[in-house]
Coordinates of C-alpha atoms and ligand atoms in Angstrom, one line a residue:
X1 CA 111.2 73.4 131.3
X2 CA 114.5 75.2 132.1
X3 CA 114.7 77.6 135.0
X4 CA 117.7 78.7 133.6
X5 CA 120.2 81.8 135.3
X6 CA 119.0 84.5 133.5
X7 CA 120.6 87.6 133.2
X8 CA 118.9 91.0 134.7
X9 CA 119.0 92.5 130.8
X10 CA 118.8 90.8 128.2
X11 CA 118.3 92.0 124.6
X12 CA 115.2 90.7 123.7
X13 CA 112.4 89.7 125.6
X14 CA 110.0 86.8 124.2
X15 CA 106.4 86.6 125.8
X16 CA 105.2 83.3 125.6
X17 CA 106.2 80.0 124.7
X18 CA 103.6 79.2 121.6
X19 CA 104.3 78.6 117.5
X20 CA 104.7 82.5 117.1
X21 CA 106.9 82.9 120.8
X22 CA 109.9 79.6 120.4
X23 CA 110.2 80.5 116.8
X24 CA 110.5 83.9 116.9
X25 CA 113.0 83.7 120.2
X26 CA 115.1 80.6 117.7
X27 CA 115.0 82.8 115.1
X28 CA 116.6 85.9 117.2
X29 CA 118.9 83.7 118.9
X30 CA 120.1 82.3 115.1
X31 CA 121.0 86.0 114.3
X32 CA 123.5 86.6 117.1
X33 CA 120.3 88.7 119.5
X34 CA 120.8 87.4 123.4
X35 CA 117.0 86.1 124.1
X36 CA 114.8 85.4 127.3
X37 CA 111.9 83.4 126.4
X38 CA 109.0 83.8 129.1
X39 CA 106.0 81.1 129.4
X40 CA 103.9 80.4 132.1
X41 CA 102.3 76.8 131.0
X42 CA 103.8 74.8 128.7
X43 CA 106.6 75.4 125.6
X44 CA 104.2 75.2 122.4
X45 CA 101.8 76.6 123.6
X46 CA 97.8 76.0 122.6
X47 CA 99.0 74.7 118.9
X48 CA 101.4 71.8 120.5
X49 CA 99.7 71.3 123.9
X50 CA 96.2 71.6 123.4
X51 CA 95.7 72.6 119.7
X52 CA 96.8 71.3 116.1
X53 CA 98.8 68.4 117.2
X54 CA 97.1 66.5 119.9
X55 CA 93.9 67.2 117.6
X56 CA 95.7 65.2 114.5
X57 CA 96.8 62.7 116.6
X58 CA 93.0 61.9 117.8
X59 CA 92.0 62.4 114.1
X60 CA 94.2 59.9 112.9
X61 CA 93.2 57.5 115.2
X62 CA 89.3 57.8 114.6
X63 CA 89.7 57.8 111.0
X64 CA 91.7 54.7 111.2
X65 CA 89.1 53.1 113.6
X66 CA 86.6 53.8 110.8
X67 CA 89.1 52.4 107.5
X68 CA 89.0 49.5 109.5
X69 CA 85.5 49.3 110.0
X70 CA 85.1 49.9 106.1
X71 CA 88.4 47.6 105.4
X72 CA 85.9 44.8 104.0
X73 CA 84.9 46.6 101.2
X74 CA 88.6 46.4 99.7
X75 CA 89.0 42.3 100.5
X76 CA 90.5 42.5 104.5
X77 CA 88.4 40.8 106.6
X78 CA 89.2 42.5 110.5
X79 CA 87.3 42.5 113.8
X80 CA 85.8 45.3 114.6
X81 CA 88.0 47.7 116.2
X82 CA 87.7 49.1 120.0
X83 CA 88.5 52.2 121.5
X84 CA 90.7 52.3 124.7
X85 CA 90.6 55.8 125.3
X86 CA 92.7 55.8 127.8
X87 CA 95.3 54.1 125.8
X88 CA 94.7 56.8 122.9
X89 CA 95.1 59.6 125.1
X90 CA 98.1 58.5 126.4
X91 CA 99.8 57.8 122.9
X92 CA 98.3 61.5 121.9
X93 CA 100.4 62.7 125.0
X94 CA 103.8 60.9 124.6
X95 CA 103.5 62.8 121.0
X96 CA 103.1 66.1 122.5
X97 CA 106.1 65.5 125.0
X98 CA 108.3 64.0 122.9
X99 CA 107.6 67.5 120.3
X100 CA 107.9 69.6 123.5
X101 CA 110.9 67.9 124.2
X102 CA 112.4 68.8 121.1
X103 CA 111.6 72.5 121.1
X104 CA 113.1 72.7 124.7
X105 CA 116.1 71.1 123.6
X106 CA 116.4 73.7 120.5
X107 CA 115.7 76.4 122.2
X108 CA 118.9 75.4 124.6
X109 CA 121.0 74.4 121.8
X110 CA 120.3 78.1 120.5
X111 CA 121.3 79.8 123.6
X112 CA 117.8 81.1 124.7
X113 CA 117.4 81.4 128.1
X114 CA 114.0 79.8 129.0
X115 CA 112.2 81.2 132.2
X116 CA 108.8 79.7 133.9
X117 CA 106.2 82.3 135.0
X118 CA 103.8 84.7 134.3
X119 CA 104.6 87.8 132.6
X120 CA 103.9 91.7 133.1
X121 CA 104.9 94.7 131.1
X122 CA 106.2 97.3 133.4
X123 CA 107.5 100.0 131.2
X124 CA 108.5 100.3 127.7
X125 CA 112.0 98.3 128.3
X126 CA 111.1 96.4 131.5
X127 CA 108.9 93.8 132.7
X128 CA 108.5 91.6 135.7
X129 CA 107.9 87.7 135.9
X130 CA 106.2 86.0 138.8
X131 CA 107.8 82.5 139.2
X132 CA 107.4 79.8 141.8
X133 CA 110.6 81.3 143.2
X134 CA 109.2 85.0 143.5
X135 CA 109.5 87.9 141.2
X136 CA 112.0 88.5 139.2
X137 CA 112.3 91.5 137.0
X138 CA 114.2 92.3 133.0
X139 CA 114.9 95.0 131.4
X140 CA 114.9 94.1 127.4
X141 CA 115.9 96.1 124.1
X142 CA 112.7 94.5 122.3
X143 CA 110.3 92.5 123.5
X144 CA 108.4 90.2 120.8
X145 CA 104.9 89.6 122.4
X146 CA 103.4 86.1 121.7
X147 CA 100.5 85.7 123.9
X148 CA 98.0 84.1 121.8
X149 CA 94.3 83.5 122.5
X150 CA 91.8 81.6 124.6
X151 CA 88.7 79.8 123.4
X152 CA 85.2 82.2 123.5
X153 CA 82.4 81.2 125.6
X154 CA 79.0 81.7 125.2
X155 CA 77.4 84.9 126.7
X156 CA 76.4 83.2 130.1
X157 CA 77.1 79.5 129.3
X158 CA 80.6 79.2 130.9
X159 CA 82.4 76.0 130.3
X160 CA 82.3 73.7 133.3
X161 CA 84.7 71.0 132.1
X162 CA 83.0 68.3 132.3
X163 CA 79.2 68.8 130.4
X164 CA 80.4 72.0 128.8
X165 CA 83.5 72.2 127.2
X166 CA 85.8 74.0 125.2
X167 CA 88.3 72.2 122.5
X168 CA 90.9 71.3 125.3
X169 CA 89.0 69.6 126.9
X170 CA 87.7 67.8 124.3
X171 CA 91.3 66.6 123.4
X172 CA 91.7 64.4 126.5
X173 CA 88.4 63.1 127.2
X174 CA 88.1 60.3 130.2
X175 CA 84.9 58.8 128.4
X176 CA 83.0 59.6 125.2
X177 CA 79.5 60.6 125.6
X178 CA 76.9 58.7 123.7
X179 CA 75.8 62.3 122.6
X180 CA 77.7 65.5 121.7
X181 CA 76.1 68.8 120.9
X182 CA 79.0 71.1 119.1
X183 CA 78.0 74.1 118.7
X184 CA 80.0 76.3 115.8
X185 CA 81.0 74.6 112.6
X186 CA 84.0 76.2 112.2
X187 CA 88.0 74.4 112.2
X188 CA 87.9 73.0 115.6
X189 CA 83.5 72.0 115.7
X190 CA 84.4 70.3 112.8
X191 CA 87.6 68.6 113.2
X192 CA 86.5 67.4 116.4
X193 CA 83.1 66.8 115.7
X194 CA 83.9 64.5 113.3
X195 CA 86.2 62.7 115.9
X196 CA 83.8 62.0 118.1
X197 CA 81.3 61.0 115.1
X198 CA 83.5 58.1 114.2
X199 CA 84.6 57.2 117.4
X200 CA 80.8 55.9 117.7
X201 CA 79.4 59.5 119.7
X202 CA 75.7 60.9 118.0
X203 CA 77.1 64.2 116.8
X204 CA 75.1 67.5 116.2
X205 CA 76.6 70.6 115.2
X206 CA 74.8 74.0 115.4
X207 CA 75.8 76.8 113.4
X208 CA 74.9 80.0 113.6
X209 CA 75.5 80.6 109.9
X210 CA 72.9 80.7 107.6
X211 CA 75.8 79.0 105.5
X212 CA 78.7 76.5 106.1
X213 CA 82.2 77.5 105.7
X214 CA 81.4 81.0 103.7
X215 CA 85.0 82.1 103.3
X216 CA 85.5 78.4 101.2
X217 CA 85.3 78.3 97.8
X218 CA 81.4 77.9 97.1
X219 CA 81.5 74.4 95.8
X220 CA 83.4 73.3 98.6
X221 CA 80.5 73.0 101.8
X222 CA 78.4 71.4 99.4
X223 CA 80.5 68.2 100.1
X224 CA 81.4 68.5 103.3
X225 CA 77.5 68.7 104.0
X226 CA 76.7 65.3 101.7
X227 CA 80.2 63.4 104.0
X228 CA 78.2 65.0 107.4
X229 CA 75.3 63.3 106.8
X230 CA 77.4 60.0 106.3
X231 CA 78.9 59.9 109.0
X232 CA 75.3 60.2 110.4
X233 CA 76.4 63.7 112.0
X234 CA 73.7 66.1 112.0
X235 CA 74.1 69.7 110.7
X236 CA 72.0 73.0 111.8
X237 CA 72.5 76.1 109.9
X238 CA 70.5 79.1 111.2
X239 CA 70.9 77.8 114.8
X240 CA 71.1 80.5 117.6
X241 CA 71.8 78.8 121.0
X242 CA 69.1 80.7 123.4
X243 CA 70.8 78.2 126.7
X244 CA 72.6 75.5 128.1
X245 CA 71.3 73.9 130.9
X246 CA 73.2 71.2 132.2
X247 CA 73.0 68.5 135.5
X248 CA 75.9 66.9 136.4
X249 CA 75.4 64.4 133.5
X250 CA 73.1 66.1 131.1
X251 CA 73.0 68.8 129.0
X252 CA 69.7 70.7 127.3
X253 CA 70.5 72.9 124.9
X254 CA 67.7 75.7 123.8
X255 CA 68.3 76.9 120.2
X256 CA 65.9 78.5 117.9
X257 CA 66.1 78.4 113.8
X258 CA 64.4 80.8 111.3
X259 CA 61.3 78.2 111.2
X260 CA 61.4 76.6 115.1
X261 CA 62.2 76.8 118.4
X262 CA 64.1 73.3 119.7
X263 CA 65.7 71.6 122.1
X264 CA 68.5 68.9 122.3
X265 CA 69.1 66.3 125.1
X266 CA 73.1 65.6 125.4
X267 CA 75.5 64.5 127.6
X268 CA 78.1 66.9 126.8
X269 CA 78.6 70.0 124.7
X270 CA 81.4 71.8 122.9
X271 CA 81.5 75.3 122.8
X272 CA 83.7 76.3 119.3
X273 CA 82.3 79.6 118.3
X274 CA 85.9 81.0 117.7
X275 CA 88.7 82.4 120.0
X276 CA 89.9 85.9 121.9
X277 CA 93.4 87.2 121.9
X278 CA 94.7 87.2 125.2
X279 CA 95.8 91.0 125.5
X280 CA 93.9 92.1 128.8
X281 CA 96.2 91.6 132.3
X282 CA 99.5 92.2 131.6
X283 CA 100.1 95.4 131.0
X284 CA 100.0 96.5 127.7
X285 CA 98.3 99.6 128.1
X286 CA 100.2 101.0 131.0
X287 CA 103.3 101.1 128.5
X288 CA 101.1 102.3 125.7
X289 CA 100.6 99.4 123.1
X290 CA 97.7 100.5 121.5
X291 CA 94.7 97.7 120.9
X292 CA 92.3 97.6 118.5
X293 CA 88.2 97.8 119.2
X294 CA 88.2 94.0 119.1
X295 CA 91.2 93.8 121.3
X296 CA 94.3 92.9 118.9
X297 CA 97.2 94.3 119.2
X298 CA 97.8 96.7 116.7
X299 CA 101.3 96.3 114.8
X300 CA 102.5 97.5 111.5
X301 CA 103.8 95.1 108.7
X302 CA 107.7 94.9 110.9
X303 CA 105.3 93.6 113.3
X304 CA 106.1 96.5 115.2
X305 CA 103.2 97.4 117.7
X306 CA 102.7 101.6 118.5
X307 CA 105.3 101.3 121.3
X308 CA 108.6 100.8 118.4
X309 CA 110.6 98.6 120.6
X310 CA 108.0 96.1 121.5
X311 CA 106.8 93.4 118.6
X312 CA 103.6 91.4 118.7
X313 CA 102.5 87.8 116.3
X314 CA 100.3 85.4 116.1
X315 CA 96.7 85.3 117.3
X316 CA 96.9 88.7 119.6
X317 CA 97.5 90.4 116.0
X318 CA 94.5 90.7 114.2
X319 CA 94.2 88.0 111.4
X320 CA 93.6 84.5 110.6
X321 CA 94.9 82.2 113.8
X322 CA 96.8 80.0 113.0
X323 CA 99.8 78.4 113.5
X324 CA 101.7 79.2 110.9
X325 CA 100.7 82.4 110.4
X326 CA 102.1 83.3 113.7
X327 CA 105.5 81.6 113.4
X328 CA 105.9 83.6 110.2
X329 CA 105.4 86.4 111.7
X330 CA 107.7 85.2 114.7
X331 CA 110.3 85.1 112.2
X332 CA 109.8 88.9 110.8
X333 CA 109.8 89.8 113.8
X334 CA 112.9 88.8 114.7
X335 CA 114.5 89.3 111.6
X336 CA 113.6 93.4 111.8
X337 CA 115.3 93.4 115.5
X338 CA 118.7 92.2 114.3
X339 CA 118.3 95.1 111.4
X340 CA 117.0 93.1 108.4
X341 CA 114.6 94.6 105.9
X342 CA 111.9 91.8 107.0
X343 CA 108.0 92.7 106.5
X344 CA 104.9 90.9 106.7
X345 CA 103.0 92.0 103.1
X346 CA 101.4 90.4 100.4
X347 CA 101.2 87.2 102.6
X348 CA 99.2 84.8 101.5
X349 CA 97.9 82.3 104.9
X350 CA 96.9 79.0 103.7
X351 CA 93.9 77.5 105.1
X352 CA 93.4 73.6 106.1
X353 CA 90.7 72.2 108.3
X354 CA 91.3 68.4 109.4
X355 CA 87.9 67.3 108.5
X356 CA 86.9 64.1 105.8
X357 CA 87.8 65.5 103.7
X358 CA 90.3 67.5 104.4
X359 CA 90.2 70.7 102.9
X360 CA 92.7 73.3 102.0
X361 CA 92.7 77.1 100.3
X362 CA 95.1 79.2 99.6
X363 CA 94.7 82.8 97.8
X364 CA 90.8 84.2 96.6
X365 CA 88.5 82.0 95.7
X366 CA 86.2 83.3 92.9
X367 CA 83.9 85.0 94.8
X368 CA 86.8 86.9 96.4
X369 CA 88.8 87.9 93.1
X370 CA 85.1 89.2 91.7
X371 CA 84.9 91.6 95.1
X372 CA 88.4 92.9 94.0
X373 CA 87.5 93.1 90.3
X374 CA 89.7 90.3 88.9
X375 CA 88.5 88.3 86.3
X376 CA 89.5 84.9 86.4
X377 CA 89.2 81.6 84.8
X378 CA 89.0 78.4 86.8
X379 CA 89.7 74.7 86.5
X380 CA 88.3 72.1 88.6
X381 CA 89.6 68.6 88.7
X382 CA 87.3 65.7 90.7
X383 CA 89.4 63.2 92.3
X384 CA 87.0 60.3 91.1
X385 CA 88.6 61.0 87.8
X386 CA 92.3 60.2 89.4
X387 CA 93.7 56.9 89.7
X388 CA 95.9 57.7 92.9
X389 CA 92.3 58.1 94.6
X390 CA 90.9 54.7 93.7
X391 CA 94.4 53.0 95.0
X392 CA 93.9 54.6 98.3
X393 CA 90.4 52.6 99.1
X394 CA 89.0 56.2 99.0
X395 CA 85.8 57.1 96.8
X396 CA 86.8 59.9 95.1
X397 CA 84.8 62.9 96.8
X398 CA 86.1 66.4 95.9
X399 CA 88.1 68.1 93.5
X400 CA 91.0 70.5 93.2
X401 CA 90.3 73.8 91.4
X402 CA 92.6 76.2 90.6
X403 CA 91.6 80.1 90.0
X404 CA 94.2 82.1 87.6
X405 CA 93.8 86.0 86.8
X406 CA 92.0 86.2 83.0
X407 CA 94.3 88.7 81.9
X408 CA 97.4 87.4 83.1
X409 CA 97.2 83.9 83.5
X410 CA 98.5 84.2 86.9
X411 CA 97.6 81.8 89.6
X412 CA 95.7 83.2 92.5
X413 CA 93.6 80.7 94.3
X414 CA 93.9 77.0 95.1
X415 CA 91.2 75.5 97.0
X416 CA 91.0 71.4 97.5
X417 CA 88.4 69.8 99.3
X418 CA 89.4 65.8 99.4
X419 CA 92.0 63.3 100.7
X420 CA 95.3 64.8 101.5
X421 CA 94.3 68.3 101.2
X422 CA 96.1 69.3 103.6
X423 CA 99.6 68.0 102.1
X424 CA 98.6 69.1 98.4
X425 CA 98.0 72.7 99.2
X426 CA 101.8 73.6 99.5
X427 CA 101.8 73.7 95.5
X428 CA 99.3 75.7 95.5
X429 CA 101.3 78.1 98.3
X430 CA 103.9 78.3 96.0
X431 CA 101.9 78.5 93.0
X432 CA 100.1 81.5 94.5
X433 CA 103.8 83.0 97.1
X434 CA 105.4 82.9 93.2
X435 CA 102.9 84.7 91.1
X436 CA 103.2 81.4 88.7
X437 CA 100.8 81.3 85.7
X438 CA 98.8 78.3 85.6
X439 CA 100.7 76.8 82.8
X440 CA 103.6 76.6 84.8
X441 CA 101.5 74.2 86.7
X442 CA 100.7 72.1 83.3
X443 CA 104.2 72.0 82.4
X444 CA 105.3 70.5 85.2
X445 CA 105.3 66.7 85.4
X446 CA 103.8 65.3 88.0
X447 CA 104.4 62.0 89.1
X448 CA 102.2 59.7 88.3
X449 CA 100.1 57.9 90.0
X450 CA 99.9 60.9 92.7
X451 CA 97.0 62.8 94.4
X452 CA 99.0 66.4 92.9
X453 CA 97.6 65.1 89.4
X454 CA 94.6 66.6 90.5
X455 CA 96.3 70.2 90.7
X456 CA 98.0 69.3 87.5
X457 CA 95.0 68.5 85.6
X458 CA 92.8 71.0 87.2
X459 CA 95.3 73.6 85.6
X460 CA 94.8 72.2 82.2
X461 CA 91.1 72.0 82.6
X462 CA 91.1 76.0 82.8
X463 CA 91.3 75.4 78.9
X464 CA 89.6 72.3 78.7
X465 CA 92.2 70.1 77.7
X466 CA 92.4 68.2 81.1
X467 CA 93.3 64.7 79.4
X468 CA 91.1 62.5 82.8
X469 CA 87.7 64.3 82.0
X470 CA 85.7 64.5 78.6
X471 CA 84.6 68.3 78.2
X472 CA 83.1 68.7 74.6
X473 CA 83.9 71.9 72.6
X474 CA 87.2 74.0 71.9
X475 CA 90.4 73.1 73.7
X476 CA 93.4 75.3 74.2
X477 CA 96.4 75.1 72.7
X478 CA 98.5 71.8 72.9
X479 CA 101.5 71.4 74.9
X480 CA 103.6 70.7 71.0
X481 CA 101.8 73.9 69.7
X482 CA 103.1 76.4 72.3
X483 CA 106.6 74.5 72.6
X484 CA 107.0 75.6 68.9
X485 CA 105.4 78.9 69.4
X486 CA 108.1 79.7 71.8
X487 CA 110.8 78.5 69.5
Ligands
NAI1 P1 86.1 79.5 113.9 O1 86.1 81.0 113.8 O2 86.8 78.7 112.9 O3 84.6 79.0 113.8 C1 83.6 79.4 114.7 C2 82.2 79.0 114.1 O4 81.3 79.2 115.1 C3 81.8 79.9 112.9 O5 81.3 79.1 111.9 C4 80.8 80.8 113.5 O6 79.8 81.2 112.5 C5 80.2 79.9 114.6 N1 79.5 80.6 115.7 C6 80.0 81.8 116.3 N2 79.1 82.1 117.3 C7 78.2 81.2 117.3 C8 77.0 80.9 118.1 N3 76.7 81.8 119.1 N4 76.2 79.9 117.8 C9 76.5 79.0 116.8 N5 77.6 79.2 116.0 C10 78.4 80.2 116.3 O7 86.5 79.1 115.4 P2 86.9 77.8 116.0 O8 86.4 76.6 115.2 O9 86.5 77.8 117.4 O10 88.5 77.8 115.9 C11 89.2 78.8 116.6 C12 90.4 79.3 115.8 O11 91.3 78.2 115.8 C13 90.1 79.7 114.4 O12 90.8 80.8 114.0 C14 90.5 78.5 113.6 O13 90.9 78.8 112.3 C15 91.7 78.0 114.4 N6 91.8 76.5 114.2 C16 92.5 76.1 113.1 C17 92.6 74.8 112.8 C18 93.3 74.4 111.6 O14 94.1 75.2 111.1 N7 93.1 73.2 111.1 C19 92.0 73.8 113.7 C20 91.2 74.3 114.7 C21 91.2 75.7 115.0

């Protein structure tokens, strides 16, 4: 990082380094605003460093270690692979520098002055920063606060580390334990409980839930329970953790269930029951930026918190967290400081959790549109049906579905549980950002043979006429028919 020689005032302040912090401070710096970016650990905060990209780089390795394993099945005859986890971790990190690298350079090629240390508000236009070389204090214009969260513990089960441990740590293990207790099948329990699955560790997960996943489309944990169980993970719903009491090497984990009382023997244990913004400590309620009872920062849609010259994004705002989400919001941010109409509304956050299958929403699923009295017709296309799927050595589990408005035909869900979910959603962002109507997905031709097929045909199945699956009984109108209609 650059200690750079920053100026006493500068025009806007950015506090921390993370996806909603360097792209909010590039963004300013691209409309002519003099910037001071503030972090105290690392540029790219959780997402880069600890978060979303070390995670896919470990998930791509431990699914590849398990297409090998299956790579018989489709005529290659291989050894069976080994894990040097050393050697993994290290790949996993020269990713994360080289993409830290690059953000450092950008933010220098921008002009934004880049300072190490800790932050603390001090007024509504000043703030201090403890760095290795003392304290050194700013006084800004705005300041866009980017502070982001910290994983939860457990209510007197602190994470030690080494037996009990959070996602970080999880991301650069020194040895894989034979067993793995994860307990919270959300994102991160299940993105990295699956890791570990396949890199040969005896997974639970407990979840607290009486359901999996119940802001998913309802036909969507239904699969991911059936691909659980084989990968031989096991899954408890209806699981409260009572304790965690763990040796240096062992863990025993007391949960109870609506029908038992039980307890698991494991050598380590992730905690993934959700994260906390971090908003306490540096002084946001000494210059009067107003929190919310769970502890968010309060902004309106300029991202403006209740102090009009100080901005918050990302996790500390209340909302989905997620990387994107806050760099969005970054850029609105920045955008309203140099006097553009920006403002965050009628945002729609896609959703993707890395597990296999992958599985991606954006918009309501059905469930959703009913709570806000939409009607809506849906189409669901299984990716057994699709040729791409077949080619790729995969077996075809899950479907696309789209969910369009009855009345208007416009498209208001997308929800994919299957391979490359993850990639395919970003029609259905745009599908969903542009208010399209579902024919505008027919209409388009897809490339063939693709994986996007599936959205394709998923959007003619919401009149039947889906050409891959045999659905007796009327069909809608044919593509000829409303050509000449229109004519
Ligand atoms: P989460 O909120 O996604 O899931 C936490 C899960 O833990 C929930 O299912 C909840 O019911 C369960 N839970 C809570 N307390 C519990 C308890 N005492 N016992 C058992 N279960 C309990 O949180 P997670 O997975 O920790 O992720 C944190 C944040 O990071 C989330 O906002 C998530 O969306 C984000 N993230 C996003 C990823 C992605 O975009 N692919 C990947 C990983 C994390």
């Amino acid at each position: 990082m650059v200690m750079g020689d920053f100026a006493q005032g500068t025009q806007v302040a950015v506090i921390g380094g993370g996806t909603g912090g360097y792209v909010a401070a590039i963004r300013a710096a691209q409309l002519g605003l003099e910037v001071t970016l503030i972090e105290k650990t690392a540029l790219g905060g959780v997402c880069l460093n600890w978060g979303c990209i070390p995670s896919k780089a470990l998930i791509h390795v431990a699914s590849l270690k398990k297409q090998i394993e299956e790579a018989g099945a489709i005529g290659l005859v291989t050894a069976p692979p080994k894990v040097d986890l050393a050697a993994v971790i290290r790949w996993k990190d020269t990713i994360v520098d080289k993409l830290r690298k690059g953000i450092e350079s950008l933010l220098a090629g921008n002009g934004v002055t880049v300072v190490q240390g800790v932050a603390h508000l001090t007024g509504p236009a000043s703030l201090s920063v403890e760095t290795d070389k003392g304290v050194h204090r700013f006084e800004f214009e705005h300041a866009i606060l980017a502070t982001g969260s910290t994983a939860a513990e457990l209510p007197g089960m602190p994470r030690d580390g080494r037996i009990v441990i959070d996602s970080t740590d999880a991301l650069q293990p020194k040895s894989l334990p034979d067993q793995l207790a994860v307990i919270g099948a959300g994102a991160v329990g299940l993105e990295l409980g699956i890791v570990y699955a396949k890199l040969g560790t005896q997974v639970t997960i407990l979840e607290g839930a009486p359901r999996l996943l119940p802001m998913l489309d309802r036909q969507i944990p239904p699969v991911i329970e059936k691909s659980l169980k084989r990968m031989n993970i096991e899954l408890v719903l209806g699981a409260s953790v009572k304790s965690i009491d763990s040796t240096d090497r062992v863990a025993t984990v007391r949960y109870t269930t609506p029908d038992d009382e039980k307890r698991l023997e494991v050598d380590r244990v992730l905690v993934a029951v959700g994260r906390r913004p971090n908003t306490a400590d540096f002084g946001l309620e000494k210059v009067g930026v107003k929190l919310d009872k769970r502890g968010f920062v309060e902004v309106n849609k300029r991202m403006e918190t209740s102090v009009r010259n100080i901005f918050a994004v990302g996790d500390m705002v209340a909302g989905p967290m997620l990387a994107h989400r806050a760099s969005y919001q970054g850029k609105i941010a920045a955008e309203v400081i140099a006097g553009q109409p920006a403002a965050y509304e009628a945002v729609e956050v896609p959703l993707v959790i890395f597990s296999d299958p992958e599985i991606a929403m954006v918009g309501l699923t059905e469930e959703q549109a009913a709570e806000q009295g939409i009607k809506v017709r849906t189409g669901v296309f299984p990716f057994k049906a699709l040729g791409r799927t077949l080619t790729l050595g995969e077996e075809g589990v899950g479907f696309s579905k789209v969910v369009a408005d009855e009345e208007t035909g416009r498209v208001v869900g997308v929800h994919i549980v299957g391979p490359s979910a993850s990639d395919l959603i970003a029609e259905g962002c745009l599908a969903v950002a542009s208010a399209a109507h579902y024919e505008d997905l027919t209409l388009t031709m897809h490339a063939h043979p693709t994986l996007p097929e599936s959205i394709e045909e998923a959007a003619e199945q919401i009149e039947h006429h889906a050409i891959h699956i045999f659905s007796p009984g009327k069909k809608g109108p044919s593509l000829s028919r409303r050509e000449s209609e229109e004519l």
